[in-house]
Amino acid sequence: MFWEETPRPASLFSPQESKTYAGVKKEALECKRCHLREGCSQVVFGVGNPSGSLMLVGEGPGAREDELGEPFVGRAGQLLTRILAAINLGREDVYISNIVKCRPPNNRQPSPQEMEVCMPWLKEEFRLVKPRVLVLLGATAYKGLIDSQGKITRDRGKWIERKNLLIMPTFHPAALLRDPRKKVPVWEDFQKIEKALKS
Ligand code: URA
Ligand code: URA
C-alpha cells in the first residue's frame, strides 16, 4: 500500500511530487477518470487540515456530500463530527477524505475498479498530509486499503503498524446509526486514537 512505498514509484498519472495540495485538489475537482463522475453532481475532495496528524478515510460521498461538495456532512458525518469533538478535535484539526471522490449511484459500494482508479487522489492526499495516524472508517476503506478479505467486525480496534504510521480500522459512523451497540467499541477505538496522537 502507498504508505510503504519508499521511494514512491512513478505515479499512475503524471509525476506529482512537486504538486501542492491546492494543485492536486484543483486537478481532482476536474477528474473524469471513471464513469462515477457522470452520475454525480461534483467531485468531493478531502477537507480539513492538510498537515494534520490524523487522517480519516471513509467510503464515498452520499447525497448530502454530493450536494455540498464536502465529505461527511450528512447524518453519518454529523455523528463523526461529534465523535471527534469527544476527543477534543474539530473537523478543522483533522483531514477527512474518502476512498472514492464521486458519489456512487444510490450510495452503492464503490467497486474495486472504481476504488483503484480513484486511489491516486487518496495517495496524493496521504503524501501531502503525512498523517501519523490513519483511521479507516468502515469495511470499504479497510478492505480497499488493507485487506480485501478483511472483516471489520473482527479487525477493528487493533492497531496496524507501518513505518511512521499507525492505522486504526473502526466501524463506519453510518453503521453506528444503524446499530447503537457499535458505539461503545468505536468510543474505545477513538480513546486509543486520542492516546496515540498525544504520545
Ligand atoms: N459516508 C462516507 O463514507 N463518506 C462520506 O463522505 C459520507 C458518508
Ligand atoms: N458494516 C459494519 O458493521 N460496519 C462497518 O463499518 C461497515 C459495514
mmCIF file of C-alpha atoms and ligand atoms in Angstrom:
data_model
loop_
_atom_site.group_PDB
_atom_site.id
_atom_site.type_symbol
_atom_site.label_atom_id
_atom_site.label_comp_id
_atom_site.label_asym_id
_atom_site.label_seq_id
_atom_site.Cartn_x
_atom_site.Cartn_y
_atom_site.Cartn_z
ATOM 1 C CA MET A 1 0.000 0.000 0.000
ATOM 2 C CA PHE A 2 1.040 3.561 -0.549
ATOM 3 C CA TRP A 3 2.382 4.195 2.936
ATOM 4 C CA GLU A 4 5.034 1.532 2.403
ATOM 5 C CA GLU A 5 6.350 2.871 -0.847
ATOM 6 C CA THR A 6 9.772 4.468 -0.301
ATOM 7 C CA PRO A 7 10.713 5.878 -2.674
ATOM 8 C CA ARG A 8 7.358 6.234 -4.302
ATOM 9 C CA PRO A 9 7.054 4.522 -7.642
ATOM 10 C CA ALA A 10 6.069 6.530 -10.661
ATOM 11 C CA SER A 11 2.524 7.669 -10.169
ATOM 12 C CA LEU A 12 -0.168 6.095 -12.278
ATOM 13 C CA PHE A 13 -0.631 9.549 -13.692
ATOM 14 C CA SER A 14 1.796 12.396 -14.216
ATOM 15 C CA PRO A 15 4.586 12.659 -11.643
ATOM 16 C CA GLN A 16 3.108 14.830 -8.920
ATOM 17 C CA GLU A 17 5.899 15.012 -6.370
ATOM 18 C CA SER A 18 6.167 18.750 -6.804
ATOM 19 C CA LYS A 19 2.458 19.412 -6.713
ATOM 20 C CA THR A 20 0.960 21.399 -3.927
ATOM 21 C CA TYR A 21 -2.184 20.480 -2.055
ATOM 22 C CA ALA A 22 -4.099 23.220 -3.862
ATOM 23 C CA GLY A 23 -2.805 21.997 -7.217
ATOM 24 C CA VAL A 24 -3.793 18.395 -6.585
ATOM 25 C CA LYS A 25 -7.228 19.437 -5.348
ATOM 26 C CA LYS A 26 -7.824 21.623 -8.394
ATOM 27 C CA GLU A 27 -6.940 18.712 -10.700
ATOM 28 C CA ALA A 28 -9.067 16.255 -8.728
ATOM 29 C CA LEU A 29 -12.098 18.513 -8.931
ATOM 30 C CA GLU A 30 -11.897 18.210 -12.724
ATOM 31 C CA CYS A 31 -11.426 14.427 -12.707
ATOM 32 C CA LYS A 32 -13.372 12.367 -15.229
ATOM 33 C CA ARG A 33 -11.317 9.196 -14.994
ATOM 34 C CA CYS A 34 -14.268 6.959 -14.291
ATOM 35 C CA HIS A 35 -17.957 6.776 -15.041
ATOM 36 C CA LEU A 36 -18.955 7.687 -11.460
ATOM 37 C CA ARG A 37 -18.489 11.334 -12.395
ATOM 38 C CA GLU A 38 -21.344 11.107 -14.903
ATOM 39 C CA GLY A 39 -23.792 10.132 -12.178
ATOM 40 C CA CYS A 40 -22.882 12.702 -9.520
ATOM 41 C CA SER A 41 -23.014 16.465 -9.270
ATOM 42 C CA GLN A 42 -19.424 17.124 -8.227
ATOM 43 C CA VAL A 43 -16.124 15.617 -7.139
ATOM 44 C CA VAL A 44 -15.907 15.644 -3.331
ATOM 45 C CA PHE A 45 -12.277 16.113 -2.336
ATOM 46 C CA GLY A 46 -10.979 15.787 1.229
ATOM 47 C CA VAL A 47 -11.315 18.596 3.770
ATOM 48 C CA GLY A 48 -9.696 19.761 6.942
ATOM 49 C CA ASN A 49 -6.114 20.335 7.964
ATOM 50 C CA PRO A 50 -3.812 19.396 5.071
ATOM 51 C CA SER A 51 -0.988 18.964 7.559
ATOM 52 C CA GLY A 52 -2.980 17.249 10.285
ATOM 53 C CA SER A 53 -1.592 14.366 12.344
ATOM 54 C CA LEU A 54 -4.852 12.488 11.966
ATOM 55 C CA MET A 55 -6.379 11.476 8.647
ATOM 56 C CA LEU A 56 -9.705 9.651 8.352
ATOM 57 C CA VAL A 57 -10.893 7.795 5.270
ATOM 58 C CA GLY A 58 -14.484 6.771 4.558
ATOM 59 C CA GLU A 59 -16.176 5.093 1.632
ATOM 60 C CA GLY A 60 -17.519 7.766 -0.682
ATOM 61 C CA PRO A 61 -19.821 10.767 -0.849
ATOM 62 C CA GLY A 62 -23.521 10.306 -0.168
ATOM 63 C CA ALA A 63 -26.382 12.554 -1.258
ATOM 64 C CA ARG A 64 -25.614 15.425 1.104
ATOM 65 C CA GLU A 65 -21.878 15.319 0.388
ATOM 66 C CA ASP A 66 -22.597 15.312 -3.351
ATOM 67 C CA GLU A 67 -24.824 18.330 -2.896
ATOM 68 C CA LEU A 68 -22.439 20.347 -0.707
ATOM 69 C CA GLY A 69 -19.106 19.172 -2.106
ATOM 70 C CA GLU A 70 -17.750 18.235 1.312
ATOM 71 C CA PRO A 71 -17.130 14.787 2.832
ATOM 72 C CA PHE A 72 -19.010 13.618 5.912
ATOM 73 C CA VAL A 73 -21.633 16.327 6.214
ATOM 74 C CA GLY A 74 -24.792 14.160 6.201
ATOM 75 C CA ARG A 75 -26.135 12.243 9.204
ATOM 76 C CA ALA A 76 -23.151 9.919 9.464
ATOM 77 C CA GLY A 77 -20.841 12.889 9.020
ATOM 78 C CA GLN A 78 -22.502 14.815 11.820
ATOM 79 C CA LEU A 79 -22.001 11.806 14.055
ATOM 80 C CA LEU A 80 -18.324 11.688 13.030
ATOM 81 C CA THR A 81 -18.009 15.376 13.932
ATOM 82 C CA ARG A 82 -19.402 14.574 17.405
ATOM 83 C CA ILE A 83 -17.072 11.601 17.835
ATOM 84 C CA LEU A 84 -14.108 13.840 17.013
ATOM 85 C CA ALA A 85 -15.356 16.514 19.408
ATOM 86 C CA ALA A 86 -15.434 13.870 22.145
ATOM 87 C CA ILE A 87 -11.655 13.574 21.819
ATOM 88 C CA ASN A 88 -11.319 17.356 21.595
ATOM 89 C CA LEU A 89 -10.770 17.553 17.882
ATOM 90 C CA GLY A 90 -12.582 19.813 15.467
ATOM 91 C CA ARG A 91 -13.091 18.941 11.820
ATOM 92 C CA GLU A 92 -10.573 21.678 11.009
ATOM 93 C CA ASP A 93 -7.879 19.902 13.050
ATOM 94 C CA VAL A 94 -8.002 16.635 11.124
ATOM 95 C CA TYR A 95 -8.042 15.635 7.488
ATOM 96 C CA ILE A 96 -11.165 13.828 6.267
ATOM 97 C CA SER A 97 -11.458 12.070 2.927
ATOM 98 C CA ASN A 98 -12.948 9.107 1.117
ATOM 99 C CA ILE A 99 -11.719 6.174 -0.904
ATOM 100 C CA VAL A 100 -13.773 7.415 -3.881
ATOM 101 C CA LYS A 101 -14.437 11.073 -4.512
ATOM 102 C CA CYS A 102 -17.627 10.773 -6.564
ATOM 103 C CA ARG A 103 -20.968 9.566 -5.234
ATOM 104 C CA PRO A 104 -21.815 6.061 -6.463
ATOM 105 C CA PRO A 105 -25.384 5.721 -7.786
ATOM 106 C CA ASN A 106 -27.886 5.097 -4.971
ATOM 107 C CA ASN A 107 -24.976 5.085 -2.496
ATOM 108 C CA ARG A 108 -23.936 1.600 -3.559
ATOM 109 C CA GLN A 109 -20.479 0.496 -2.540
ATOM 110 C CA PRO A 110 -17.741 1.541 -4.937
ATOM 111 C CA SER A 111 -16.390 -1.356 -6.991
ATOM 112 C CA PRO A 112 -12.756 -2.473 -6.655
ATOM 113 C CA GLN A 113 -12.096 -0.928 -10.091
ATOM 114 C CA GLU A 114 -13.609 2.405 -9.075
ATOM 115 C CA MET A 115 -11.517 2.421 -5.930
ATOM 116 C CA GLU A 116 -8.391 1.634 -7.911
ATOM 117 C CA VAL A 117 -8.971 4.379 -10.468
ATOM 118 C CA CYS A 118 -9.607 6.909 -7.691
ATOM 119 C CA MET A 119 -6.701 5.752 -5.489
ATOM 120 C CA PRO A 120 -4.095 8.166 -6.913
ATOM 121 C CA TRP A 121 -6.065 11.061 -5.390
ATOM 122 C CA LEU A 122 -6.051 9.480 -1.957
ATOM 123 C CA LYS A 123 -2.385 8.694 -2.439
ATOM 124 C CA GLU A 124 -1.646 12.330 -3.146
ATOM 125 C CA GLU A 125 -3.685 13.433 -0.145
ATOM 126 C CA PHE A 126 -1.772 10.984 2.028
ATOM 127 C CA ARG A 127 1.593 12.135 0.629
ATOM 128 C CA LEU A 128 0.760 15.796 1.273
ATOM 129 C CA VAL A 129 -0.903 15.439 4.685
ATOM 130 C CA LYS A 130 1.664 12.935 6.030
ATOM 131 C CA PRO A 131 -0.537 11.856 8.960
ATOM 132 C CA ARG A 132 0.870 9.966 11.929
ATOM 133 C CA VAL A 133 -2.448 8.190 12.477
ATOM 134 C CA LEU A 134 -4.757 6.936 9.742
ATOM 135 C CA VAL A 135 -8.298 5.909 10.679
ATOM 136 C CA LEU A 136 -10.221 3.679 8.306
ATOM 137 C CA LEU A 137 -13.950 4.238 8.703
ATOM 138 C CA GLY A 138 -15.785 1.048 7.877
ATOM 139 C CA ALA A 139 -15.404 -2.102 5.889
ATOM 140 C CA THR A 140 -14.966 -0.491 2.470
ATOM 141 C CA ALA A 141 -11.976 1.652 3.485
ATOM 142 C CA TYR A 142 -10.492 -1.242 5.449
ATOM 143 C CA LYS A 143 -10.871 -3.776 2.657
ATOM 144 C CA GLY A 144 -9.841 -1.308 -0.031
ATOM 145 C CA LEU A 145 -6.663 -0.202 1.722
ATOM 146 C CA ILE A 146 -5.555 -3.129 3.890
ATOM 147 C CA ASP A 147 -7.088 -6.492 3.170
ATOM 148 C CA SER A 148 -9.754 -7.273 0.597
ATOM 149 C CA GLN A 149 -10.714 -10.337 2.653
ATOM 150 C CA GLY A 150 -10.649 -8.433 5.948
ATOM 151 C CA LYS A 151 -13.531 -8.344 8.400
ATOM 152 C CA ILE A 152 -14.130 -5.021 10.107
ATOM 153 C CA THR A 153 -16.056 -6.668 12.955
ATOM 154 C CA ARG A 154 -13.051 -8.874 13.719
ATOM 155 C CA ASP A 155 -10.230 -6.459 12.987
ATOM 156 C CA ARG A 156 -11.437 -3.081 14.247
ATOM 157 C CA GLY A 157 -9.774 -1.603 17.288
ATOM 158 C CA LYS A 158 -6.398 -3.208 16.574
ATOM 159 C CA TRP A 159 -3.507 -1.042 15.500
ATOM 160 C CA ILE A 160 -1.838 -1.868 12.241
ATOM 161 C CA GLU A 161 1.726 -0.589 12.447
ATOM 162 C CA ARG A 162 3.591 0.692 9.444
ATOM 163 C CA LYS A 163 6.748 2.719 9.136
ATOM 164 C CA ASN A 164 5.971 6.117 10.741
ATOM 165 C CA LEU A 165 2.268 5.351 10.646
ATOM 166 C CA LEU A 166 -0.388 3.831 12.890
ATOM 167 C CA ILE A 167 -3.557 2.614 11.201
ATOM 168 C CA MET A 168 -6.809 2.030 13.087
ATOM 169 C CA PRO A 169 -9.765 0.343 11.403
ATOM 170 C CA THR A 170 -13.076 1.089 13.089
ATOM 171 C CA PHE A 171 -16.779 0.950 12.283
ATOM 172 C CA HIS A 172 -18.246 3.480 9.896
ATOM 173 C CA PRO A 173 -20.390 6.108 11.658
ATOM 174 C CA ALA A 174 -23.324 5.052 9.428
ATOM 175 C CA ALA A 175 -23.026 1.576 10.986
ATOM 176 C CA LEU A 176 -23.406 3.202 14.416
ATOM 177 C CA LEU A 177 -26.595 4.895 13.308
ATOM 178 C CA ARG A 178 -27.993 1.513 12.270
ATOM 179 C CA ASP A 179 -26.721 -0.332 15.322
ATOM 180 C CA PRO A 180 -26.136 1.668 18.520
ATOM 181 C CA ARG A 181 -24.333 -1.328 20.072
ATOM 182 C CA LYS A 182 -21.356 -0.328 17.940
ATOM 183 C CA LYS A 183 -20.999 2.956 19.853
ATOM 184 C CA VAL A 184 -19.017 1.515 22.750
ATOM 185 C CA PRO A 185 -16.395 -0.219 20.568
ATOM 186 C CA VAL A 186 -16.000 2.920 18.463
ATOM 187 C CA TRP A 187 -15.645 5.000 21.602
ATOM 188 C CA GLU A 188 -12.887 2.659 22.747
ATOM 189 C CA ASP A 189 -11.172 2.891 19.366
ATOM 190 C CA PHE A 190 -11.195 6.693 19.490
ATOM 191 C CA GLN A 191 -9.775 6.643 23.014
ATOM 192 C CA LYS A 192 -6.825 4.706 21.594
ATOM 193 C CA ILE A 193 -6.563 7.194 18.753
ATOM 194 C CA GLU A 194 -6.518 10.116 21.181
ATOM 195 C CA LYS A 195 -3.781 8.447 23.210
ATOM 196 C CA ALA A 196 -1.678 7.709 20.132
ATOM 197 C CA LEU A 197 -1.956 11.318 18.971
ATOM 198 C CA LYS A 198 -0.693 12.526 22.336
ATOM 199 C CA SER A 199 2.268 10.167 22.522
HETATM 200 N N1 URA B 1 -20.043 8.221 4.201
HETATM 201 C C1 URA B 1 -18.794 8.166 3.733
HETATM 202 O O1 URA B 1 -18.170 7.130 3.701
HETATM 203 N N2 URA B 1 -18.243 9.273 3.317
HETATM 204 C C2 URA B 1 -18.845 10.441 3.341
HETATM 205 O O2 URA B 1 -18.249 11.421 2.938
HETATM 206 C C3 URA B 1 -20.155 10.476 3.843
HETATM 207 C C4 URA B 1 -20.727 9.368 4.262
HETATM 208 N N1 URA B 2 -20.667 -2.958 8.349
HETATM 209 C C1 URA B 2 -20.433 -2.747 9.645
HETATM 210 O O1 URA B 2 -20.978 -3.388 10.505
HETATM 211 N N2 URA B 2 -19.592 -1.791 9.997
HETATM 212 C C2 URA B 2 -18.961 -1.047 9.089
HETATM 213 O O2 URA B 2 -18.183 -0.194 9.494
HETATM 214 C C3 URA B 2 -19.205 -1.276 7.742
HETATM 215 C C4 URA B 2 -20.049 -2.240 7.399
#
